[in-house]
Short mmCIF file of C-alpha atoms (C1' of nucleotides) in Angstrom, two decimals:
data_model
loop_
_atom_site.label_atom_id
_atom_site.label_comp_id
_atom_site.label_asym_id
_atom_site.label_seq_id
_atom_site.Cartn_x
_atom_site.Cartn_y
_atom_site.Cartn_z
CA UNK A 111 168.77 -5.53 57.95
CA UNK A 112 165.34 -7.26 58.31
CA UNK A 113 167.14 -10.72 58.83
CA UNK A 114 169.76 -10.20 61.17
CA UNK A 115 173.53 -11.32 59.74
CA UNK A 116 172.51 -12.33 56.10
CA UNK A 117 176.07 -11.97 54.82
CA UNK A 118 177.04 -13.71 57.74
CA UNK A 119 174.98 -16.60 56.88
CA UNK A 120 176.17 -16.51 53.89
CA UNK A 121 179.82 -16.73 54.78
CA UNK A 122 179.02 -19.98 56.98
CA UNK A 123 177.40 -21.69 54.00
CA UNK A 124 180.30 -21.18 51.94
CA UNK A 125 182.74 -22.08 54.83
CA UNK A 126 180.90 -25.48 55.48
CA UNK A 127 180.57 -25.94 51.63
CA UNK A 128 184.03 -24.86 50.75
CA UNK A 129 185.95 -26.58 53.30
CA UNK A 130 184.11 -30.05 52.21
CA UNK A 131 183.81 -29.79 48.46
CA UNK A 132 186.58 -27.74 47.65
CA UNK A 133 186.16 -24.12 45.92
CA UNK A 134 185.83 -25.17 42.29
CA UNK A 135 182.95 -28.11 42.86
CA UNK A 136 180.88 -24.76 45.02
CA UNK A 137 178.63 -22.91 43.07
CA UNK A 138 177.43 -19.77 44.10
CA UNK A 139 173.88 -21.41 43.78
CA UNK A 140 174.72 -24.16 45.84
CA UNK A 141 175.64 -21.31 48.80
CA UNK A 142 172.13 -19.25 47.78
CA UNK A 143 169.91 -22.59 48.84
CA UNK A 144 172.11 -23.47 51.59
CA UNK A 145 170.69 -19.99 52.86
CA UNK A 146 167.51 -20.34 51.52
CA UNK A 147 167.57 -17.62 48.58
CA UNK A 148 168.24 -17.79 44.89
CA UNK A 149 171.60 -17.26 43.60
CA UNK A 150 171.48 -13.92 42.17
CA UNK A 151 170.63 -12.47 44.92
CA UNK A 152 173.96 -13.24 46.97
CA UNK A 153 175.36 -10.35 45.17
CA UNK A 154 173.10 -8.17 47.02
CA UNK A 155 175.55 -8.89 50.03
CA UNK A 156 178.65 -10.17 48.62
CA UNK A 157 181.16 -9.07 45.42
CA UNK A 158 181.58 -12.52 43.89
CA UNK A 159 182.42 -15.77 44.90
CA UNK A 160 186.47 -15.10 45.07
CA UNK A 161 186.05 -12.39 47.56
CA UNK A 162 184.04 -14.92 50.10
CA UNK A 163 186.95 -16.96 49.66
CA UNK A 164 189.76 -14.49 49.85
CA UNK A 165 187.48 -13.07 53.49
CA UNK A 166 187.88 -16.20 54.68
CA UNK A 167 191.48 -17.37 53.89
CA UNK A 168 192.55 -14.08 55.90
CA UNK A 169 190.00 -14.67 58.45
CA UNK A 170 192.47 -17.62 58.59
CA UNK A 171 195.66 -16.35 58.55
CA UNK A 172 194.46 -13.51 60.86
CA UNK A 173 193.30 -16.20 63.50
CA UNK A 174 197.46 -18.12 63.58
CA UNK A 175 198.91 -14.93 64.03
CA UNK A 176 197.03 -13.84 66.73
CA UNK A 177 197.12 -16.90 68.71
CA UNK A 178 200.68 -17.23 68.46
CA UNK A 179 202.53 -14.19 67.85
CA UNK A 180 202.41 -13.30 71.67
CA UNK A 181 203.42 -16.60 72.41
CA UNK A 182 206.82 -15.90 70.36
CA UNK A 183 207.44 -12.23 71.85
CA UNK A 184 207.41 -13.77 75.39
CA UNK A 185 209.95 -14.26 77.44
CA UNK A 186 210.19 -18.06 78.20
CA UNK A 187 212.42 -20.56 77.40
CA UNK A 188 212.63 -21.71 73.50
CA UNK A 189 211.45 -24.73 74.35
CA UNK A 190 208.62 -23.62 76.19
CA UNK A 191 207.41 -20.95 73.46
CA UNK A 192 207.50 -23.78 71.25
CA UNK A 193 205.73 -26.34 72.86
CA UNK A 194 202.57 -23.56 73.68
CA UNK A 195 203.20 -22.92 70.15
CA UNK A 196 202.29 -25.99 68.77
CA UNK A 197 199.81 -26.23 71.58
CA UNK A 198 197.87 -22.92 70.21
CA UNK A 199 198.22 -23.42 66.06
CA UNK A 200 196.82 -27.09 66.81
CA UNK A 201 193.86 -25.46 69.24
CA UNK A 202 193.36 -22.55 66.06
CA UNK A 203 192.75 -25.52 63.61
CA UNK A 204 190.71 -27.42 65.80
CA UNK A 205 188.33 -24.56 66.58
CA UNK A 206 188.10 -23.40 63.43
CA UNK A 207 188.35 -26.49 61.37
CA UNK A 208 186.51 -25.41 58.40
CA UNK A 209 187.92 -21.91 57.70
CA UNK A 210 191.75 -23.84 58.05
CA UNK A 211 190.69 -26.17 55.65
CA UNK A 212 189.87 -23.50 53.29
CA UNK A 213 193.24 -22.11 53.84
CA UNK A 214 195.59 -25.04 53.45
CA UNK A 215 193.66 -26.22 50.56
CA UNK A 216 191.41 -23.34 48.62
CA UNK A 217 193.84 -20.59 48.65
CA UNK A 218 195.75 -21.42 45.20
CA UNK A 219 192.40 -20.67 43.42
CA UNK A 220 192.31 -16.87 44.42
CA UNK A 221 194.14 -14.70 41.87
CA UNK A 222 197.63 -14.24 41.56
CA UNK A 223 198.05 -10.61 43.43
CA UNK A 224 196.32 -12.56 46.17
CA UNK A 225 198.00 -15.44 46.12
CA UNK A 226 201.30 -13.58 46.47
CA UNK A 227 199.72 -11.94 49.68
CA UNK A 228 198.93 -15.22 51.12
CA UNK A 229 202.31 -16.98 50.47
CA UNK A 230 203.92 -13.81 51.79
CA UNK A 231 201.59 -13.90 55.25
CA UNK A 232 202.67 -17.74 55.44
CA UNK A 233 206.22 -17.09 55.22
CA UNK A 234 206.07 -14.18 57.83
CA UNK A 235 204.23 -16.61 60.12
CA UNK A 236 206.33 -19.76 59.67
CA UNK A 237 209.52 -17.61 59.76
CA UNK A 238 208.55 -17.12 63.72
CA UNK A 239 208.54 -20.99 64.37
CA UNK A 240 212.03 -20.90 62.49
CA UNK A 241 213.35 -18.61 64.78
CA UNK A 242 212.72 -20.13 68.02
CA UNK A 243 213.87 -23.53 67.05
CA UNK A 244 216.96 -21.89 65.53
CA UNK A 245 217.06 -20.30 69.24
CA UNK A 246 216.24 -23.78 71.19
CA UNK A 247 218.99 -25.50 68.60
CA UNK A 248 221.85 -22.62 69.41
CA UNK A 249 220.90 -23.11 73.36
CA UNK A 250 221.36 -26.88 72.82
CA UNK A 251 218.06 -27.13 74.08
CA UNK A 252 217.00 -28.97 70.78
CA UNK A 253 218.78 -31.63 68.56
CA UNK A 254 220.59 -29.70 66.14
CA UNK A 255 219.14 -29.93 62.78
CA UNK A 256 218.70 -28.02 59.67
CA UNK A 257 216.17 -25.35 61.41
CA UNK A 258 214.45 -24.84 57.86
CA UNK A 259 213.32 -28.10 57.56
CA UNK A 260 212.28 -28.72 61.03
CA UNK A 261 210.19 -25.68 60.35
CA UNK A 262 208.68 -27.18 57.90
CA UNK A 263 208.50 -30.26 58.84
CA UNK A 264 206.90 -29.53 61.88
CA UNK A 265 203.90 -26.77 60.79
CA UNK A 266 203.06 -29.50 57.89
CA UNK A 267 203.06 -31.90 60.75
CA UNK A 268 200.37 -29.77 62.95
CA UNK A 269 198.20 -29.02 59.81
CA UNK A 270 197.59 -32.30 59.35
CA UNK A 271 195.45 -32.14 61.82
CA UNK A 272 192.35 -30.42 59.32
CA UNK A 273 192.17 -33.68 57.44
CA UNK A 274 191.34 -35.88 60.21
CA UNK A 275 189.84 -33.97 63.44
CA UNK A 276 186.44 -33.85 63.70
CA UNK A 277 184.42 -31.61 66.32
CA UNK A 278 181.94 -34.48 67.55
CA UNK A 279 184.88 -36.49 68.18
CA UNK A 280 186.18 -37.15 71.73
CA UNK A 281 189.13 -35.31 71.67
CA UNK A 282 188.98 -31.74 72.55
CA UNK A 283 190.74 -28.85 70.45
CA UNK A 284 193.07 -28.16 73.66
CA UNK A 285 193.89 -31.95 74.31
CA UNK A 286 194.02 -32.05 70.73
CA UNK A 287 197.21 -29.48 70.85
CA UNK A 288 198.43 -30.96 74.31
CA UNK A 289 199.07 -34.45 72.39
CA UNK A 290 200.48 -32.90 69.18
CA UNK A 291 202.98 -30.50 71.16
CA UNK A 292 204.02 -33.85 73.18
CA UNK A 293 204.39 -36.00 70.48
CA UNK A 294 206.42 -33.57 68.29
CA UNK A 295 208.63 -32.55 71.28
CA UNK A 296 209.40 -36.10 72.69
CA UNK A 297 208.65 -38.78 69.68
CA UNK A 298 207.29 -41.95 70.04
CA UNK A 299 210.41 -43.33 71.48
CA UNK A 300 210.26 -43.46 75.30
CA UNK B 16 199.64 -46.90 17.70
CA UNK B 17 200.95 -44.35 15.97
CA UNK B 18 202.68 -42.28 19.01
CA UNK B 19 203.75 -44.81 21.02
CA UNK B 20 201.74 -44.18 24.95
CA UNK B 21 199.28 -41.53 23.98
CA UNK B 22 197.00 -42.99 26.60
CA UNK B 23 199.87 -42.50 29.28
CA UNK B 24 200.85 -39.23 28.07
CA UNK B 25 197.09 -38.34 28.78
CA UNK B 26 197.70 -39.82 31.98
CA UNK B 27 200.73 -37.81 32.67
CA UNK B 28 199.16 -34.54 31.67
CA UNK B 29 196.09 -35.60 34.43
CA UNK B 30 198.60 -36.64 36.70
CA UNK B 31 200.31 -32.45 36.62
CA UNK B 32 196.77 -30.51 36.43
CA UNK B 33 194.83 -32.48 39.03
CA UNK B 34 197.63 -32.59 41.64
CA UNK B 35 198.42 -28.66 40.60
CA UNK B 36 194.88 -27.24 39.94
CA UNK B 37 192.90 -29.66 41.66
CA UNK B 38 189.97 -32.16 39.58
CA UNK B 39 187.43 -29.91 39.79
CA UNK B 40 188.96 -27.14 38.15
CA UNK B 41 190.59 -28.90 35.55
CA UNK B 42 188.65 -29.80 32.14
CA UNK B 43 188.96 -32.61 30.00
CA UNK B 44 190.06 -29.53 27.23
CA UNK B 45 193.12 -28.82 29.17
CA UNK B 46 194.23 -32.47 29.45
CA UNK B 47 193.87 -32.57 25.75
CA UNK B 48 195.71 -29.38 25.14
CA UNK B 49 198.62 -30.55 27.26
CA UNK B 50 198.96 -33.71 25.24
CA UNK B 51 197.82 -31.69 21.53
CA UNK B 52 195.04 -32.94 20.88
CA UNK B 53 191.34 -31.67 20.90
CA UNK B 54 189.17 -31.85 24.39
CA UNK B 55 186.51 -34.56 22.27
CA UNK B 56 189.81 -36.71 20.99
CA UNK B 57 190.97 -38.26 24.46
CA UNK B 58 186.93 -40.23 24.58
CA UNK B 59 188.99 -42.51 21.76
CA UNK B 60 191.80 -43.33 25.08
CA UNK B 61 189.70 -43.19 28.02
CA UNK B 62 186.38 -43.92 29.74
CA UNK B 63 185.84 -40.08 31.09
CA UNK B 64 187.16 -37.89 33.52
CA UNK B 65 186.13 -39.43 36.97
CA UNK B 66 187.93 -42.52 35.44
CA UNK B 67 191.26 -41.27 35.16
CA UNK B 68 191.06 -39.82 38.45
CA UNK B 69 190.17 -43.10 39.56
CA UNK B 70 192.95 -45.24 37.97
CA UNK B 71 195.25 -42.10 39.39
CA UNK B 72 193.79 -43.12 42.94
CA UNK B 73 194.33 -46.66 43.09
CA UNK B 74 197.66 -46.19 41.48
CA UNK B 75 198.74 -44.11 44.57
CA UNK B 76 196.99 -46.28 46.90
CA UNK B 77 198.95 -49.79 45.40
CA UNK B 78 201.95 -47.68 45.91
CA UNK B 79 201.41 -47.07 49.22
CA UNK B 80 200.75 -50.98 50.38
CA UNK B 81 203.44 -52.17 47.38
CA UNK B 82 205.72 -50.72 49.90
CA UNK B 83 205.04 -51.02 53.48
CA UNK B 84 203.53 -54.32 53.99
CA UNK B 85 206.48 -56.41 53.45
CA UNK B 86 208.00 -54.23 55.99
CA UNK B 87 205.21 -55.12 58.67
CA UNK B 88 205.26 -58.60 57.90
CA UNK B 89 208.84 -59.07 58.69
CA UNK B 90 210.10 -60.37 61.72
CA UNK B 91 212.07 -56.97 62.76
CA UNK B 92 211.56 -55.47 66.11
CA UNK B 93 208.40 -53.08 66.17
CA UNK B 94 210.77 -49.62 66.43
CA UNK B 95 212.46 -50.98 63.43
CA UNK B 96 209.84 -51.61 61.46
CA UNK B 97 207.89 -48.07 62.43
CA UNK B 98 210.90 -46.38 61.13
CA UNK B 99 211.38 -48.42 58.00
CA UNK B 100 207.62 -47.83 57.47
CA UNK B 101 208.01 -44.31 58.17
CA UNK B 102 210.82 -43.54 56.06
CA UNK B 103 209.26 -45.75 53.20
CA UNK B 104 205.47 -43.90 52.76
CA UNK B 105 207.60 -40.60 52.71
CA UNK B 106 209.79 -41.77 50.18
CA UNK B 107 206.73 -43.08 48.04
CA UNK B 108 205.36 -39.76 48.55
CA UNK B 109 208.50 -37.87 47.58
CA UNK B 110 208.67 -40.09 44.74
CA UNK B 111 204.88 -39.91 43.28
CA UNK B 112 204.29 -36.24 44.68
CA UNK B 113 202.08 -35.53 42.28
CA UNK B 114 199.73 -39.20 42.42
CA UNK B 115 200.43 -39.05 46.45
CA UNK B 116 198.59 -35.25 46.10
CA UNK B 117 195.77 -36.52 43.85
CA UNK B 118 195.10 -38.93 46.44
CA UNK B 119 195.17 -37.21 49.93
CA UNK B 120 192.96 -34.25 47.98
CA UNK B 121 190.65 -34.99 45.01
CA UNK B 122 189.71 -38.57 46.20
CA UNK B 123 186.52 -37.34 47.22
CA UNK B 124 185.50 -36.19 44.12
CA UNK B 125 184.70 -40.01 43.27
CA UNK B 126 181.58 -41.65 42.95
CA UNK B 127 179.99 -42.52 46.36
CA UNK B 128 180.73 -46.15 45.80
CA UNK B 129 184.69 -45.03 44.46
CA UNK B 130 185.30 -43.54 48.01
CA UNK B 131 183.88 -45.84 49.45
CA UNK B 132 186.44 -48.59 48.12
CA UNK B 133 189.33 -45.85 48.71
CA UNK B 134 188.21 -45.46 52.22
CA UNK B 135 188.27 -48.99 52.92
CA UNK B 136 191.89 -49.47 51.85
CA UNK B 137 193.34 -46.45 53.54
CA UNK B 138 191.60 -48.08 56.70
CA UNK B 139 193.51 -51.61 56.04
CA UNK B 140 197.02 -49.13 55.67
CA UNK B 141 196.29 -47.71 58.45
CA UNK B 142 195.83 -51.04 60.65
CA UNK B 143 199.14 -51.56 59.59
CA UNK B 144 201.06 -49.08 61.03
CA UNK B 145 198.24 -49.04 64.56
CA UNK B 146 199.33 -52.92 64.37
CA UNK B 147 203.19 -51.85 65.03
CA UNK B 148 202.41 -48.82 67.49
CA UNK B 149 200.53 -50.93 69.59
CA UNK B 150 203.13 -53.93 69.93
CA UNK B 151 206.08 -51.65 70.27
CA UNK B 152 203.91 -50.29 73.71
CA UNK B 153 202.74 -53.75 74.60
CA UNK B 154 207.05 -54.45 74.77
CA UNK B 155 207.62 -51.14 76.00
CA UNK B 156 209.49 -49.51 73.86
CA UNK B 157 207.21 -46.20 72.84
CA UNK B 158 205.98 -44.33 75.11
CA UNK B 159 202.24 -45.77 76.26
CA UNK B 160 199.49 -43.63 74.64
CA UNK B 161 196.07 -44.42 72.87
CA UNK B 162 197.66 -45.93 69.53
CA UNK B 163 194.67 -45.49 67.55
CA UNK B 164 195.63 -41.34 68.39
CA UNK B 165 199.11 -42.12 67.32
CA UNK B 166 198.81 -43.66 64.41
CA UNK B 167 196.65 -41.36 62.93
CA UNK B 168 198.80 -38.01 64.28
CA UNK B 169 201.65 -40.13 62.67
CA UNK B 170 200.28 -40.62 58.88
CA UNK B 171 198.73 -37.06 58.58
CA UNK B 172 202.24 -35.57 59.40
CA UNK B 173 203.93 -37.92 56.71
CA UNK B 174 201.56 -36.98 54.56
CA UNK B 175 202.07 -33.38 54.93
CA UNK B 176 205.27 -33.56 52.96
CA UNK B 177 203.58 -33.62 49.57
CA UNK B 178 201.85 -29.99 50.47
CA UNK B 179 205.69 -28.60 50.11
CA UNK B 180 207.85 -31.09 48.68
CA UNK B 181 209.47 -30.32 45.53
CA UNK B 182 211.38 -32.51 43.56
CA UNK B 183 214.05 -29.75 42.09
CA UNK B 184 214.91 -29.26 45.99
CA UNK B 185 218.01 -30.46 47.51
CA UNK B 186 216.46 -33.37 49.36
CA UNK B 187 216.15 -36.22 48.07
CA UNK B 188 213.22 -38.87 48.86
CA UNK B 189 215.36 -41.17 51.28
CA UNK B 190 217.00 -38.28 52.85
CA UNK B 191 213.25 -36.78 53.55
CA UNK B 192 212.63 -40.16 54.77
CA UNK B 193 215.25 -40.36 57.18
CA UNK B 194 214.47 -36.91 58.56
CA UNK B 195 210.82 -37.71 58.84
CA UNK B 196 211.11 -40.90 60.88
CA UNK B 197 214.34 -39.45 63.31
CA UNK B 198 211.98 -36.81 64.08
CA UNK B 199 209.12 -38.21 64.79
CA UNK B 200 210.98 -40.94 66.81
CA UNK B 201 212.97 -39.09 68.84
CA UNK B 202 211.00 -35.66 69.16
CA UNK B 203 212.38 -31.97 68.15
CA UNK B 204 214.23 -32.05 72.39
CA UNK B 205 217.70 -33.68 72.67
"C1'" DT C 31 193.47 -52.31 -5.28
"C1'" DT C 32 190.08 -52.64 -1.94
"C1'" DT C 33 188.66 -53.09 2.70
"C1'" DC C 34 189.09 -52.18 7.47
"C1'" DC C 35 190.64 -49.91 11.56
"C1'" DT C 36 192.37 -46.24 14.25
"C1'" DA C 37 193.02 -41.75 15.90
"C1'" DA C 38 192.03 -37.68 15.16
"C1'" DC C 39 188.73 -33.98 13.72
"C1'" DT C 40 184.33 -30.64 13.73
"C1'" DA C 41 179.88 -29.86 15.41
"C1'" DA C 42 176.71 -30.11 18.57
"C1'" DC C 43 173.97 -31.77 22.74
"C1'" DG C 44 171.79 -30.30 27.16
"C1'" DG C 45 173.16 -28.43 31.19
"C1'" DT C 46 175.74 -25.33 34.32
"C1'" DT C 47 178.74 -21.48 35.45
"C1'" DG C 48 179.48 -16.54 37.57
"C1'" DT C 49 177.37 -12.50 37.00
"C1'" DT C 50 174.29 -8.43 35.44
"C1'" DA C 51 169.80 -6.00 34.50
"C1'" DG C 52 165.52 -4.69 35.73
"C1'" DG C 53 161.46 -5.02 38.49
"C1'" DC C 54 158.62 -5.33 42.69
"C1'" DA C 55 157.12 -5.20 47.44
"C1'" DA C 56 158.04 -3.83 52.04
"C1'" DA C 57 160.07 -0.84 55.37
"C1'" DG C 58 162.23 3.66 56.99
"C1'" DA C 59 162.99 8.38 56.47
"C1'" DT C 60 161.41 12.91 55.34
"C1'" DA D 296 151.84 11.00 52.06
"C1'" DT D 297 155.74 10.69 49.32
"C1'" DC D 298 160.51 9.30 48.55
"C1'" DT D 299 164.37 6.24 49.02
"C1'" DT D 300 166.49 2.32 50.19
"C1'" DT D 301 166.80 -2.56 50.85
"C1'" DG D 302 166.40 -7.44 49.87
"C1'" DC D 303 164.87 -10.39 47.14
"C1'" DC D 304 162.98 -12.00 42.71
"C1'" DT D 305 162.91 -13.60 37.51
"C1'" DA D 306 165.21 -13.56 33.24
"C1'" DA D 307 168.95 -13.60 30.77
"C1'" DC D 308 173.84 -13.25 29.21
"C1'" DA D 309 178.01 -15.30 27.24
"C1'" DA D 310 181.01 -18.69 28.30
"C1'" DC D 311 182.12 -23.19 29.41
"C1'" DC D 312 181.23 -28.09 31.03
"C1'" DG D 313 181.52 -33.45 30.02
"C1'" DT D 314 180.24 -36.13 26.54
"C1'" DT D 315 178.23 -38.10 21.99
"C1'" DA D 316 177.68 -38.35 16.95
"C1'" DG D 317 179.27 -38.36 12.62
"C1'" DT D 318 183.17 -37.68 9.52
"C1'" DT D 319 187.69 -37.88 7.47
"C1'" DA D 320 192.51 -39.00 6.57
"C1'" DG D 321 195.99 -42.47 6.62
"C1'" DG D 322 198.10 -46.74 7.30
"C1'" DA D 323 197.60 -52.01 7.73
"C1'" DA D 324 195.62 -56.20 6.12
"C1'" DA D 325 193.24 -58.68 2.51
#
DNA sequence: TTTCCTAACTAACGGTTGTTAGGCAAAGAT
DNA sequence: ATCTTTGCCTAACAACCGTTAGTTAGGAAA
């Protein structure tokens, strides 16, 4: 490598261009001069545009699971696994804003097989915040509710943070989580 | 007119691929194949594509305002009127899924002056409900935080409903209503 | 009947898309 | 010193994009 990273670079032009214009309105030109080289020669690093996309939805995925899947096989109290929960996927956005853009909004253009793969990662992942508030609910530790849709309800809730958060902001990604997880828990009731 | 609508059933055919497929990715050909006609044939209905999406937009956006400002103009006690609010934008969601997705997405697509005009009326909506949060503290009946955070954890979390709403589900749009505003009263803890 | 209008058509425009082919210069390995 | 690889280039491909121009068929109005 005479440039150190060049595929990396690469991937961060798409990331800041995906995650703004969307998939479809990115050309694979509009990456190249981002990065300061003509289009064809991306594919001296990279297979084709869906590929960037599909390395960066996992990249995604990868990043919630790991943050939180030790959270869930710990031993604390239902409440308190979900509350760091919330606290973590929140933090994952917020540090990664552009990449979880990508993969709340870009992922229905990959191709079906992936597709499948995604929605099947998704449903492993929100299937361990179903668990614990099915756990919190049974413990009466929760209001008892359908747990399905509180699942639901609540990771749609979180994600909404990509479409507003900013990094130059004033809020940090772990206050960010800290308000999200207190808000969800208590309401806006006092 | 010979068919009576053909603009609206243009419309409606804009209305399923941009909210499914997203604008960018969607050609004026498949609108016209939807509605049986060829891609040159829907110039004789409509301006061009960034039109439609615009109509789409402020169609959403009416919706939207149609609905909640009578709500904050009435003389109800702020909790009251949060919840009706609440429950109302969800329902308008449930019931336009597919404008209320076309707006929170493709909006950006517009012209720079377009966005700029949909940006200024989401910031009026958005008064609205900051309006309400910050009474209902001043009288002491939410919890005191920075209402400007509130309001905007509060509308991103409505809004996520359209990314999994369906309307062939079980629930219907006031039920999802209900849900949406108990829960983000009273928190997920009993 | 003749005229006019409408909604559709085909053809084409200039430009853009993702991607491949082939070449060239520099650097590393033998 | 020669060979091979690497990273980029230009040129081009076939397909597709939004949109315009010109035409035609059919019904309404005169």
């Amino acid at each position: 490598m005479s440039t150190p990273g060049k595929k990396e670079q690469i991937y961060a032009a798409a990331r800041a261009l995906f995650s703004t214009r969307g998939y479809a309105a990115t050309t694979v030109r509009d990456i190249a001069k981002e990065v300061g080289i003509r289009g064809a020669s991306v594919y001296a690093h990279v297979d084709g545009k869906e590929r960037i996309l599909w390395d960066l939805v996992i990249e995604a995925a990868d990043a919630f699971r790991d943050a939180v899947r030790p959270i869930m096989a710990s031993p604390l109290a239902p409440d308190e696994k979900l509350r760091l929960a919330m606290a973590e996927h929140v933090t994952v956005i917020a540090r990664n804003i552009e990449t979880s853009t990508i993969y709340f909004h870009e992922w229905q253009h990959l191709s079906p097989a992936r597709k499948r793969a995604v929605r099947d990662r998704r449903d492993t992942y929100e299937q361990l915040f179903r668990a614990v508030i099915a756990e919190g609910m049974k413990k009466r530790v929760f209001a008892k509710r359908d747990p399905r849709h509180v699942s639901i309800v609540l990771l749609s809730s979180l994600n909404g943070v990509s479409t507003w958060f900013r990094p130059s902001g004033p809020l940090s990604p772990e206050s960010l989580g800290a308000l999200y997880a207190d808000l969800l828990l208590k309401g806006i009731l006092r």
